[in-house]
Coordinates of C-alpha atoms and ligand atoms in Angstrom, one line a residue:
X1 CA -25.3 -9.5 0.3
X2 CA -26.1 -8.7 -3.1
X3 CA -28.7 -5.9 -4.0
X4 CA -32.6 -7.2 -4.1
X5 CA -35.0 -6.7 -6.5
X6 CA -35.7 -2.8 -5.1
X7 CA -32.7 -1.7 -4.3
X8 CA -31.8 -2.7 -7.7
X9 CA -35.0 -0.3 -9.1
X10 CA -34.2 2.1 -7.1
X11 CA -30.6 3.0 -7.0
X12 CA -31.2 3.1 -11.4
X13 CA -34.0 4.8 -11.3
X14 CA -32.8 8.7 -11.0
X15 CA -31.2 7.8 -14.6
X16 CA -33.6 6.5 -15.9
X17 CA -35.9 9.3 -14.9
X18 CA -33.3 11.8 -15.9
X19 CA -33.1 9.8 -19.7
X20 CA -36.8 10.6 -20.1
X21 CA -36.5 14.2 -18.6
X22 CA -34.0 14.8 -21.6
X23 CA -35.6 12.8 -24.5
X24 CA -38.9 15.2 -23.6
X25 CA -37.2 18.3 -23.1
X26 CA -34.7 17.8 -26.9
X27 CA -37.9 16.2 -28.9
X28 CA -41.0 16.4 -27.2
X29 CA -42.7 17.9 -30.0
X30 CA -41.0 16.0 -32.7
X31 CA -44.1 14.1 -34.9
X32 CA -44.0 10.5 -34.4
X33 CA -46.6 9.8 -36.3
X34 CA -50.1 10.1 -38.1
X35 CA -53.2 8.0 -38.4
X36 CA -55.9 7.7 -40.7
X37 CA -59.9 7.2 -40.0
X38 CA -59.6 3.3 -40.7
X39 CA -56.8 3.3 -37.9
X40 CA -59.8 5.1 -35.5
X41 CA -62.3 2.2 -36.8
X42 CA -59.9 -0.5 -36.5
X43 CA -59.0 -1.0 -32.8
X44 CA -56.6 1.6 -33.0
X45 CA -54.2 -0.8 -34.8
X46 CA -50.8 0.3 -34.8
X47 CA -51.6 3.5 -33.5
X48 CA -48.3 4.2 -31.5
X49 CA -49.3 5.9 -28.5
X50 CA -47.8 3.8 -25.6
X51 CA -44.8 3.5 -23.5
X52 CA -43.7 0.3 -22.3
X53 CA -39.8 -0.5 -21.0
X54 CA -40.7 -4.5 -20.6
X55 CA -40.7 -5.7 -23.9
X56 CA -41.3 -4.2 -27.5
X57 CA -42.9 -6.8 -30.2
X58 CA -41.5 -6.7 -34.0
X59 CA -43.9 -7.9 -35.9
X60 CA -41.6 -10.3 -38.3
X61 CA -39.8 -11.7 -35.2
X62 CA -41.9 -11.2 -32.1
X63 CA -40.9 -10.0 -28.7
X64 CA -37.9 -9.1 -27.4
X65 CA -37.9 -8.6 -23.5
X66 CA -35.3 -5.6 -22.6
X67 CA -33.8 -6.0 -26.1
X68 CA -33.3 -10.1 -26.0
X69 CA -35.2 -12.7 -28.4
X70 CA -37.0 -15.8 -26.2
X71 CA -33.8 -18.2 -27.0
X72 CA -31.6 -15.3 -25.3
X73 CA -33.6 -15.4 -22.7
X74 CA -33.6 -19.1 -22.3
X75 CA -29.6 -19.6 -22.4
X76 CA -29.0 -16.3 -20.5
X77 CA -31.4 -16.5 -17.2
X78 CA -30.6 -18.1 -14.3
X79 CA -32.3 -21.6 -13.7
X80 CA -33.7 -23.8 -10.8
X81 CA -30.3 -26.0 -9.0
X82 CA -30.4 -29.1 -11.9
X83 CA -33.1 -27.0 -14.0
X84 CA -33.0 -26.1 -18.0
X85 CA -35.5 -23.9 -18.4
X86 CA -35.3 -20.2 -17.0
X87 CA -37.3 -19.3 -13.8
X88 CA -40.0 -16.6 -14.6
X89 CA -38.3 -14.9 -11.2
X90 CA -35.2 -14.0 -13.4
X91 CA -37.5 -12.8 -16.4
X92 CA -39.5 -10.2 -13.8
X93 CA -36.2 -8.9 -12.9
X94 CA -35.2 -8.3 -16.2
X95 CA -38.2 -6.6 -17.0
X96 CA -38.6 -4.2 -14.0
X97 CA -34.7 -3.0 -14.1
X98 CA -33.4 -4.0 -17.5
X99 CA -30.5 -5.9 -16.2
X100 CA -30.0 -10.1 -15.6
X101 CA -29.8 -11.2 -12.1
X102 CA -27.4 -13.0 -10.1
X103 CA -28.9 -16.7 -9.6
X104 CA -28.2 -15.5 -5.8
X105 CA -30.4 -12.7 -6.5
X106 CA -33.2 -14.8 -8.0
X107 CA -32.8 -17.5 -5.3
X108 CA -33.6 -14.4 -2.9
X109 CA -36.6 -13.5 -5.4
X110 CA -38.5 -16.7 -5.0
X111 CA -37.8 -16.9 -1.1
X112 CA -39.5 -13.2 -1.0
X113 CA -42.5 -13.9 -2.8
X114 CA -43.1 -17.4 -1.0
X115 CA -42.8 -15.7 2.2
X116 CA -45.4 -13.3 1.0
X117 CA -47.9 -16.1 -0.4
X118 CA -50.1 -16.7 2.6
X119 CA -53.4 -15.8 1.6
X120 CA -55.9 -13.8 4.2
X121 CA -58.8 -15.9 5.5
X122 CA -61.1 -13.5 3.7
X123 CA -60.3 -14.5 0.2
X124 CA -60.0 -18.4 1.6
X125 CA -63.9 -17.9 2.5
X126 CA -64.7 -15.8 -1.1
X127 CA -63.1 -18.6 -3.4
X128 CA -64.7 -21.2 -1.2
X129 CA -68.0 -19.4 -1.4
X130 CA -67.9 -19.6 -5.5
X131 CA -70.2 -21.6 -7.3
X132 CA -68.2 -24.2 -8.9
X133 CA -69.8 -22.9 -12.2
X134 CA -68.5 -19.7 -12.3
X135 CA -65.6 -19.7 -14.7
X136 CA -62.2 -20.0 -13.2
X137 CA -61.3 -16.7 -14.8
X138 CA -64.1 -14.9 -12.7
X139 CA -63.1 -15.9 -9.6
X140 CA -59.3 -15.3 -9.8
X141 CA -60.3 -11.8 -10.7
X142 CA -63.0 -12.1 -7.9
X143 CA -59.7 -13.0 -5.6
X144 CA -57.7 -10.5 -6.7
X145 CA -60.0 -7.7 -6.0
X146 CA -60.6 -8.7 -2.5
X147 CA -57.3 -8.2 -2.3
X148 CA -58.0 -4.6 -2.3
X149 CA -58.8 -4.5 1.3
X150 CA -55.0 -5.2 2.4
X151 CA -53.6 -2.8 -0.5
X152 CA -50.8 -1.0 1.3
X153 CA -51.1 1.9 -2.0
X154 CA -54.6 2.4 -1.2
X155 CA -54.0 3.0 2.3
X156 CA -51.2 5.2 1.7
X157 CA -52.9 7.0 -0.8
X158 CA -55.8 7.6 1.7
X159 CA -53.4 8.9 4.4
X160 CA -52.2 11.0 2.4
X161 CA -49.0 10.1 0.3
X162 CA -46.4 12.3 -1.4
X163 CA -46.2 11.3 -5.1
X164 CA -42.4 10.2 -4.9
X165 CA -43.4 7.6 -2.5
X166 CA -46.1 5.9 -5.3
X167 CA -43.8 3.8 -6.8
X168 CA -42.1 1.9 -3.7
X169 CA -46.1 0.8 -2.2
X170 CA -47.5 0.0 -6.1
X171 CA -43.9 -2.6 -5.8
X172 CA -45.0 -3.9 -2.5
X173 CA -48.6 -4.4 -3.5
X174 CA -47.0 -5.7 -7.1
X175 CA -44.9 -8.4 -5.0
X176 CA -47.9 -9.4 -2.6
X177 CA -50.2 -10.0 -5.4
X178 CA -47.6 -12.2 -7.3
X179 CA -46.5 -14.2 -4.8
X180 CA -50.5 -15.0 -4.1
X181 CA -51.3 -16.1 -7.1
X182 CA -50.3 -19.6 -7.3
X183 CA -52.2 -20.5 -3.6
X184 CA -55.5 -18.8 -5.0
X185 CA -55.1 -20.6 -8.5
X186 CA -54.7 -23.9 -7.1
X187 CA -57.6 -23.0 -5.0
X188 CA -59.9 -22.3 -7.4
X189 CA -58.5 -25.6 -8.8
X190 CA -59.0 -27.6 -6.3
X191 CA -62.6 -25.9 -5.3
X192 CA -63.9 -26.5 -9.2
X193 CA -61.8 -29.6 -10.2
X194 CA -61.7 -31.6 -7.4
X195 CA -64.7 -30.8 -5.7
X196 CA -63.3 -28.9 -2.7
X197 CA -62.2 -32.6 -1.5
X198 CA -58.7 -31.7 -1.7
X199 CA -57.1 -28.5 -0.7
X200 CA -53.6 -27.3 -2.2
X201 CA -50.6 -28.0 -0.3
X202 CA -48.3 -25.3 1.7
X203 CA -46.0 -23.2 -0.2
X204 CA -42.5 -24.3 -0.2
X205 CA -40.6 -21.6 1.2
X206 CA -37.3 -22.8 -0.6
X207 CA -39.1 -23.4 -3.6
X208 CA -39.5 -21.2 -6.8
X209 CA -42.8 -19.8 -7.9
X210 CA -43.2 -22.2 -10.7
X211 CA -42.5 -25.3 -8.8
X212 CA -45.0 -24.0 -5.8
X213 CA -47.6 -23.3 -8.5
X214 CA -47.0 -27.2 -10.1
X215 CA -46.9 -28.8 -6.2
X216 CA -50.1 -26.5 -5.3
X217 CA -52.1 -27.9 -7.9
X218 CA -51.2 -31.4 -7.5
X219 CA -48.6 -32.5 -9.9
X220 CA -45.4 -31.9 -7.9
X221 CA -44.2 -35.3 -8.5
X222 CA -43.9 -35.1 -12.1
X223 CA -40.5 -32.9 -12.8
X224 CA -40.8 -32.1 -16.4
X225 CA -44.1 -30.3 -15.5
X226 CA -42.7 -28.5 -13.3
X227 CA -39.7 -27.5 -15.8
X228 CA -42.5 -26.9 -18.3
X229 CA -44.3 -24.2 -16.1
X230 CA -40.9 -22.3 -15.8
X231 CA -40.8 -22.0 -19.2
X232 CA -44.9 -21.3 -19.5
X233 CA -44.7 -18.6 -16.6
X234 CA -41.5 -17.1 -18.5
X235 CA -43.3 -17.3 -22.4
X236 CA -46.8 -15.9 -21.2
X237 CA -45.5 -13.1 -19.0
X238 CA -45.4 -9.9 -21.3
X239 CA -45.9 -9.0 -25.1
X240 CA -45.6 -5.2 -25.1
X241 CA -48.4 -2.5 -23.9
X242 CA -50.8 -2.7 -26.3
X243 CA -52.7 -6.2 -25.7
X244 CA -55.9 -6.5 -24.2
X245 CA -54.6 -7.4 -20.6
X246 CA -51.2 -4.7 -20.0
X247 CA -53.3 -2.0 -21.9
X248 CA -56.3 -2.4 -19.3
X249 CA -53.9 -2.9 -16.4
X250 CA -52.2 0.0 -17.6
X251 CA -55.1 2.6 -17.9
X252 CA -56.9 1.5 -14.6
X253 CA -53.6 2.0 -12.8
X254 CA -53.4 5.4 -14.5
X255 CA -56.5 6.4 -12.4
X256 CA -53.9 5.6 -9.1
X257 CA -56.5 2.6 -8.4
X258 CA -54.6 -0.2 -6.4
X259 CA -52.1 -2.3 -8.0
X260 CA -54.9 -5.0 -7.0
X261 CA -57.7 -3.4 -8.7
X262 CA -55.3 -2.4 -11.9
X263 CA -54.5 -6.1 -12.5
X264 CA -58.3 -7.8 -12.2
X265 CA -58.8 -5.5 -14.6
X266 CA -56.0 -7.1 -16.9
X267 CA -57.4 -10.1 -15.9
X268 CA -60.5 -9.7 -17.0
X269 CA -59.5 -8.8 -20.3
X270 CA -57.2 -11.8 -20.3
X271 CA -60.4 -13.8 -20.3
X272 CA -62.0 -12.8 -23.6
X273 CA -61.8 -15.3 -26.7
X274 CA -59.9 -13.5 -28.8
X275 CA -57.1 -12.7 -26.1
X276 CA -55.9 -15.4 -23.0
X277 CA -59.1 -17.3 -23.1
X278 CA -57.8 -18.4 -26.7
X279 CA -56.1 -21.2 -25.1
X280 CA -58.6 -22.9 -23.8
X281 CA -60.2 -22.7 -26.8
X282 CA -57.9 -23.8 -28.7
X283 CA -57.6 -26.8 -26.9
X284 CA -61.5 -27.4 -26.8
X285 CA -61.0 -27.2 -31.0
X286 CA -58.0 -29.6 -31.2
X287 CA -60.5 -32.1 -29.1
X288 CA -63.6 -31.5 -31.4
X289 CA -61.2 -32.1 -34.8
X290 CA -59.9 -35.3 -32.7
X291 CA -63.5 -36.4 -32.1
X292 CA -64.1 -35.7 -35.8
X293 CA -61.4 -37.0 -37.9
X294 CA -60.5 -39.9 -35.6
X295 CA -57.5 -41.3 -36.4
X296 CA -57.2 -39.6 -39.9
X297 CA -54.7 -37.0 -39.7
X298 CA -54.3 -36.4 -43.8
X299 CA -54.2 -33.4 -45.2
X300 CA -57.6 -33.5 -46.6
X301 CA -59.2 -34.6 -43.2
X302 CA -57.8 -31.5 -41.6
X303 CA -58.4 -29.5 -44.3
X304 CA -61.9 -29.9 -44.3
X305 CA -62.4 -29.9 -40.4
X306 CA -60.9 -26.5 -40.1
X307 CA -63.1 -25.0 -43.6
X308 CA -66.2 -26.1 -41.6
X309 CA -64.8 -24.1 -38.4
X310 CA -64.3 -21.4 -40.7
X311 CA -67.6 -21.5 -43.0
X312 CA -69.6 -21.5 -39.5
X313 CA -68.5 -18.3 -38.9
X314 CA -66.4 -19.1 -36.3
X315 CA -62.4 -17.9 -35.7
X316 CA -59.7 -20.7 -35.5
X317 CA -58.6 -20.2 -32.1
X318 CA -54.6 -20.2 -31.4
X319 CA -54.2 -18.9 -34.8
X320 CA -53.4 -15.2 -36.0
X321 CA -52.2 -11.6 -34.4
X322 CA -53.1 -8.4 -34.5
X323 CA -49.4 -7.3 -34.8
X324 CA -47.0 -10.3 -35.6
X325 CA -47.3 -11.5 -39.0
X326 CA -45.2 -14.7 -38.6
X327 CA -45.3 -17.8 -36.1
X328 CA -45.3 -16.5 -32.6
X329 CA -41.6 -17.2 -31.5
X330 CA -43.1 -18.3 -28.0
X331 CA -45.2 -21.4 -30.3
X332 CA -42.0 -22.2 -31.1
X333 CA -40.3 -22.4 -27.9
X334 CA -43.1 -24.4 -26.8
X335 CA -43.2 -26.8 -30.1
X336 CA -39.2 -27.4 -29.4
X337 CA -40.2 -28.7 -25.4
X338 CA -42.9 -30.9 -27.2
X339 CA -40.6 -32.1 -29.9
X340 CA -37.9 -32.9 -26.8
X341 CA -40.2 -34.2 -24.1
X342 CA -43.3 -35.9 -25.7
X343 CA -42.5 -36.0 -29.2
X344 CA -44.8 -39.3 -30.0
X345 CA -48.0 -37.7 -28.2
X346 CA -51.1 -38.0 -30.7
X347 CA -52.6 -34.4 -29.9
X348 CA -49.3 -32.9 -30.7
X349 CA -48.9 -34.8 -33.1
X350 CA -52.4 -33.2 -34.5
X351 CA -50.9 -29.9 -33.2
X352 CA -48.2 -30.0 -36.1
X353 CA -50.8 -31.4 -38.3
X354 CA -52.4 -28.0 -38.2
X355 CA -49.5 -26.3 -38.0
X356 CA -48.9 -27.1 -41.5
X357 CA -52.3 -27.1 -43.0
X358 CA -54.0 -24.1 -40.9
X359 CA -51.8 -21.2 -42.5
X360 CA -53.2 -22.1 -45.9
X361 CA -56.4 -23.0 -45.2
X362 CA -56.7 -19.5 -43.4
X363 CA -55.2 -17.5 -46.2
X364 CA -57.7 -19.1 -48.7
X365 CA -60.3 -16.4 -47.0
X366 CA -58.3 -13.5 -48.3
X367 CA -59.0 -11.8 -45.0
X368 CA -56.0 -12.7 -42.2
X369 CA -53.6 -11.0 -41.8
X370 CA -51.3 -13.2 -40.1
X371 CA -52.2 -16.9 -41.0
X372 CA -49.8 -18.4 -38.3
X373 CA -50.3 -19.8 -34.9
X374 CA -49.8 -17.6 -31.6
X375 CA -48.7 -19.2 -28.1
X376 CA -52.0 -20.6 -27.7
X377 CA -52.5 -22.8 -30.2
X378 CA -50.1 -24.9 -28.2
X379 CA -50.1 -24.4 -24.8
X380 CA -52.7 -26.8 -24.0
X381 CA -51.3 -30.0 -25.3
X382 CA -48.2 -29.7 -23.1
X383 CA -50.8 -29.0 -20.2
X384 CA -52.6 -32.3 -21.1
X385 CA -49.7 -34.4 -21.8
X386 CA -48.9 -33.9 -18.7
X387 CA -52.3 -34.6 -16.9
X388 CA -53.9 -31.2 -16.4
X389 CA -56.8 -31.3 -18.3
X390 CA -59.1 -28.8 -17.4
X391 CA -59.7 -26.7 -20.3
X392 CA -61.4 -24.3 -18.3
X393 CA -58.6 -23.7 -15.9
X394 CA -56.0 -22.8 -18.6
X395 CA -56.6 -19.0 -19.0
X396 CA -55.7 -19.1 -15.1
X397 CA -51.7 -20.0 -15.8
X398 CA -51.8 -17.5 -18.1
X399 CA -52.8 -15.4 -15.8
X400 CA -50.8 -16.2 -13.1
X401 CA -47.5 -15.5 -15.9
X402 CA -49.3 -11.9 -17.4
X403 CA -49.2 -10.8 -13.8
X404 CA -45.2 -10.4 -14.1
X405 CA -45.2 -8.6 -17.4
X406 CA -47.8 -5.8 -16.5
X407 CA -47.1 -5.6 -12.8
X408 CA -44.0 -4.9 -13.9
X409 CA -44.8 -1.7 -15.6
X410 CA -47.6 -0.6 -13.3
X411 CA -44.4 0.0 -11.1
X412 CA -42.5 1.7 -13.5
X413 CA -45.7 3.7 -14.3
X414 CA -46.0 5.1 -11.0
X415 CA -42.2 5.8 -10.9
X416 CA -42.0 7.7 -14.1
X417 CA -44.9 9.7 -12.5
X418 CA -47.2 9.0 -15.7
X419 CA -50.5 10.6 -15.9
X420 CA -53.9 9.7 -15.9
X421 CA -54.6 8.4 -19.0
X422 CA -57.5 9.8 -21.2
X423 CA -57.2 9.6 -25.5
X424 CA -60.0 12.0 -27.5
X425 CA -62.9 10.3 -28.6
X426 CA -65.5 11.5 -31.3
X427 CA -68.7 10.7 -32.6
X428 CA -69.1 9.5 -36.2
X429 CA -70.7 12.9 -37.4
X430 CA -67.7 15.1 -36.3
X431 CA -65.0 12.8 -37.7
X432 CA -67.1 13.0 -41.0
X433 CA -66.7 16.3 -40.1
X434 CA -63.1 16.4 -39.9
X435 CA -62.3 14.3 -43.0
X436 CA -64.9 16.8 -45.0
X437 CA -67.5 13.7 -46.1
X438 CA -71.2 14.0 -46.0
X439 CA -72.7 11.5 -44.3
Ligands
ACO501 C1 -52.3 -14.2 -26.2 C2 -53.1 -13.7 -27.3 O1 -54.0 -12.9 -27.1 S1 -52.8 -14.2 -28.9 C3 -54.3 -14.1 -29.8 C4 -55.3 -15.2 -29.3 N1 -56.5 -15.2 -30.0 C5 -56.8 -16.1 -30.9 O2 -56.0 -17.0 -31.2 C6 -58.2 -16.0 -31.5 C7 -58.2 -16.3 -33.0 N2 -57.6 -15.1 -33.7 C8 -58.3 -14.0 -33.9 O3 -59.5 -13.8 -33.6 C9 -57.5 -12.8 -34.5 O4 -56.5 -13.2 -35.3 C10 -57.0 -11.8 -33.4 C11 -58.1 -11.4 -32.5 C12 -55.9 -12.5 -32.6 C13 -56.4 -10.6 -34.1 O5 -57.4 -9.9 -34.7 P1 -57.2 -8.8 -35.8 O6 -56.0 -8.0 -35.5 O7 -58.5 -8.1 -36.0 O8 -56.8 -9.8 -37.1 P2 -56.9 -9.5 -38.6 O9 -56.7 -8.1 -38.9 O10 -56.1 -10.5 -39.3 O11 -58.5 -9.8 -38.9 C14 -59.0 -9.6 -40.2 C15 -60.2 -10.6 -40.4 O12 -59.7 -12.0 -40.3 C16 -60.4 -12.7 -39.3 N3 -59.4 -13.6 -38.6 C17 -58.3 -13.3 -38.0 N4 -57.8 -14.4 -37.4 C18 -58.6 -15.4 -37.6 C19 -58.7 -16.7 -37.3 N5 -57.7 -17.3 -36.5 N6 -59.7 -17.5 -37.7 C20 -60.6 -17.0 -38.5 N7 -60.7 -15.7 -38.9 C21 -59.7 -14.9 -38.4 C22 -60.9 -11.6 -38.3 O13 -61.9 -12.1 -37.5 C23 -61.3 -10.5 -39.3 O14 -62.5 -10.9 -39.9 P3 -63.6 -9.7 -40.2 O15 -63.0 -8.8 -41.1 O16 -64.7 -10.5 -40.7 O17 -64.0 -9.1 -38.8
OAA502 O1 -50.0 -9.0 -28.3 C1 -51.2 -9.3 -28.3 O2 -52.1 -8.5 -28.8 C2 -51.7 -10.5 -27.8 C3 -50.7 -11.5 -27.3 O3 -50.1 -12.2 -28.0 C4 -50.4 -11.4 -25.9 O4 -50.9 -10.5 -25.2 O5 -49.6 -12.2 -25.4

C-alpha cells in the first residue's frame, strides 16, 4: 500500500521543521527588507511579511505551485482514468508535502474525501432554512461555520491538547471540510436555483471531487464540464499568502480558531468585488456590453462600452492585480480550454474582443498598474457555455477550489507551530511623528 496523504506529511515533516529551525538560528536577524509610509497607506503592498510553502506568485509570470508553472502542473499531475486535465486532488498533495503523487495515491485521495462528504442534518436544516435571497456566498460561509460544532481541533483543544498534536486534528478537520464542500454547494444551488424542487444527488464514492461537484449540481452528463471543473478546482485553488482569502484564513487560524471557523473567514473575504466575487462580476459586465453593443464587436464599439464603465467610476471587473503585472497565466489556461472546446461561442468570442481592447483602454487612465486580465475575467463564459448560468453562484466554485490552497497551509501553520499573528499598528499623528512631518 502506498503512503496516504498523512503519512506522507508526516514522515517529511521533522525535516522540514529542522530546515526552518536552521534557516532561524544562521539568519534570523538578517534584514529582509524595509518599507516606506506609502507602503503603510497602500494595503501593505509588497510588504514581505508572510510565509507560505504552497505557491509563491512572480509578478511577470504568475504562480508557481511548489516551484512548477500551471502547464507543469497540467502535463505532470495525475488525471481522472480517460481524463486530460489534472485532478485538483493531485494539486492539494503537491501543495501540503511538496512532492507529486502516485495516481494510486490520488485515486485513494478522492475515495477519502467522498467517504467523508456526508453532511450532518444540522447544516441540511441551516441551508434549507436560508432565504433564497441571501447571496450564495453568505450561506456557504453560514455552512461552514456550523460546521464548527463537529470540529475535532476545537474539541481537542478544549480537552486539553499538547501542541505537537495541533497539526494532525487542523488535517482531519482540513479533509472534513473539503470533502463537504461540493454536497453544501450544490445545496445552496439547488435551494436558490432550482427552488428547493430538486435536491443534489449522492456522492459517488468512486468518483473524484470535481466530477461529484459537476454530478451534484446537475450537469453530470455533460463530460467536458466535468473535465473543465478539474482544471477550474486546480487553477483557483491557491495564489500565494497574501490575497484577501489565504491572508484571512491564515490570521483567524493564527488565533487556534477551528480549521472551520479559519476558512469562513477566507470565505468571506473571497466574496468582496475586488477579490472572488470578481467573477461574477465579470460575467454580469460581459452581459451588460452584450446587451449594449449587440452584435457589434469592433473595436470602437468596445472601446466605448468599457470608457463608459470606466468614466462612471466604476472598476472593470476581471481586469488587473495587485501583484502580477502581465496576463494571469491561469486566464490563459482557461483561454486555451475555450479556444479547444468552444472556440465559435459568441461570449468568448466577446471575451477575446476585450482581451485585446481592455489593456489599452485601461492604460489610457494612467492609473493601473497592471492593464491585463486575471482568472476571472474568464471563468464565467466556460461556466455558461456549458449551461450554468447563475452569476450569483460563481464565487461559490471558487470557493470550493480556494479551500485546497489555504487549508493547505492552515495545516502546515499549525505544524510549524506558527504564532498568533499580530502586526503594529499606528495612528496617523505618530507616524507623522516617526517620519518627522508636521501635520
Ligand atoms: C482572484 C482575484 O482576486 S483577482 C482580482 C479580481 N478583482 C478584479 O478583477 C476587480 C477589478 N480590479 C481591481 O479592482 C484592481 O485591479 C485590484 C483590486 C485587483 C488590484 O488593486 P490595486 O492593487 O489597488 O491596483 P492598482 O495599484 O493598479 O490600482 C491603482 C488604481 O487603478 C484602479 N484600477 C485597478 N484596476 C482597475 C480596473 N480593472 N478597472 C478600473 N480601475 C482599476 C484602482 O481602482 C486604483 O484607482 P484609485 O487610485 O482611484 O483608487
Ligand atoms: O493574488 C491576489 O491578490 C488575488 C488573486 O489573484 C487570487 O487570490 O487568486
Amino acid at each position: 500500500m502506498p503512503k496516504t496523504l498523512k503519512e506522507t506529511f508526516a514522515a517529511k515533516l521533522p525535516e522540514e521543521l529542522l530546515k526552518v529551525k536552521e534557516l532561524r538560528k544562521n539568519h534570523g536577524s538578517k534584514v529582509v527588507g524595509e518599507i516606506t509610509l506609502d507602503q503603510v497607506y497602500g494595503g501593505a503592498r509588497g510588504i514581505k511579511s508572510l510565509v507560505w510553502e504552497g505557491s509563491v506568485l512572480d509578478s511577470e509570470e504568475g504562480i508557481r505551485y511548489r516551484g512548477r508553472t500551471i502547464p507543469e502542473c497540467r502535463t505532470q499531475l495525475p488525471k481522472a482514468p480517460g481524463g486530460s486535465e489534472p485532478l485538483p486532488e493531485g494539486l492539494f498533495w503537491l501543495l501540503l508535502t511538496g512532492e507529486i503523487p502516485s495516481e494510486q495515491q490520488v485515486r485513494m485521495l478522492s475515495a477519502d474525501w467522498a467517504a467523508r462528504s456526508d453532511l450532518p442534518t444540522y447544516v441540511v436544516d441551516l441551508i434549507d432554512r436560508c432565504p433564497q435571497d441571501l447571496h450564495p456566498m453568505a450561506q456557504l460561509s453560514l455552512a461552514v461555520t456550523a460546521l464548527e460544532r463537529d470540529s475535532s481541533f476545537a474539541k481537542a483543544y478544549a480537552r486539553g491538547m499538547n501542541k505537537q498534536e495541533y497539526w494532525e486534528y487542523t488535517f482531519e478537520d482540513s479533509m472534513n471540510l473539503i470533502a463537504k464542500l461540493p454536497s453544501i454547494a450544490s445545496r445552496i444551488y439547488h435551494n436558490v436555483f432550482r427552488q428547493g424542487k430538486t435536491t443534489p444527488v449522492a456522492v459517488e464514492k468512486d468518483k473524484d471531487y470535481a466530477f461529484n461537484l459537476v454530478n451534484q449540481l446537475g450537469f453530470g452528463d455533460i463530460e467536458d464540464f466535468t473535465e473543465l471543473m478539474r482544471l477550474y478546482v486546480t487553477l483557483h485553488t491557491d495564489h500565494e499568502g497574501g490575497n484577501v482569502s489565504a491572508h484571512a484564513t491564515h490570521l483567524v487560524g493564527s488565533a487556534l480558531s477551528s480549521p472551520m471557523l479559519s476558512l469562513a473567514a477566507g470565505f468571506n473575504g473571497l466574496s468582496g468585488p475586488l477579490h472572488g466575487l470578481a467573477n461574477q462580476e465579470s460575467l454580469n459586465w460581459l452581459q451588460k456590453a452584450k446587451a449594449a453593443v449587440g452584435d457589434d464587436l469592433s473595436d470602437q464599439a468596445i472601446t466605448a462600452y468599457i470608457r463608459s464603465t470606466l468614466s462612471s467610476g466604476q472598476v472593470l471587473p476581471g481586469y488587473g492585480h495587485s501583484i502580477l503585472r502581465k496576463t494571469d497565466p491561469r486566464y490563459l489556461a482557461q483561454r486555451e480550454f475555450a479556444l479547444r472546446h468552444l472556440p465559435n461561442d459568441p461570449l468568448f468570442k466577446l471575451v477575446s474582443q476585450l482581451y485585446k481592447i481592455a489593456p489599452a483602454v485601461l492604460k489610457e487612465q494612467g492609473k493601473v498598474k497592471n492593464p491585463y486580465p486575471n482568472i476571472d475575467a474568464h471563468s464565467g463564459v466556460l461556466l455558461q457555455h456549458y449551461g450554468l448560468k447563475e452569476t450569483r453562484f460563481y464565487t461559490v466554485l471558487f470557493a470550493c477550489s480556494r479551500a485546497l490552497g489555504v487549508l493547505a497551509q492552515l495545516i502546515i501553520d499549525r505544524a510549524y507551530g506558527f504564532p498568533i499573528e499580530r502586526p503594529k499598528s499606528y495612528s496617523t499623528e505618530a507616524w507623522a511623528r516617526m517620519v518627522k512631518a508636521k501635520l
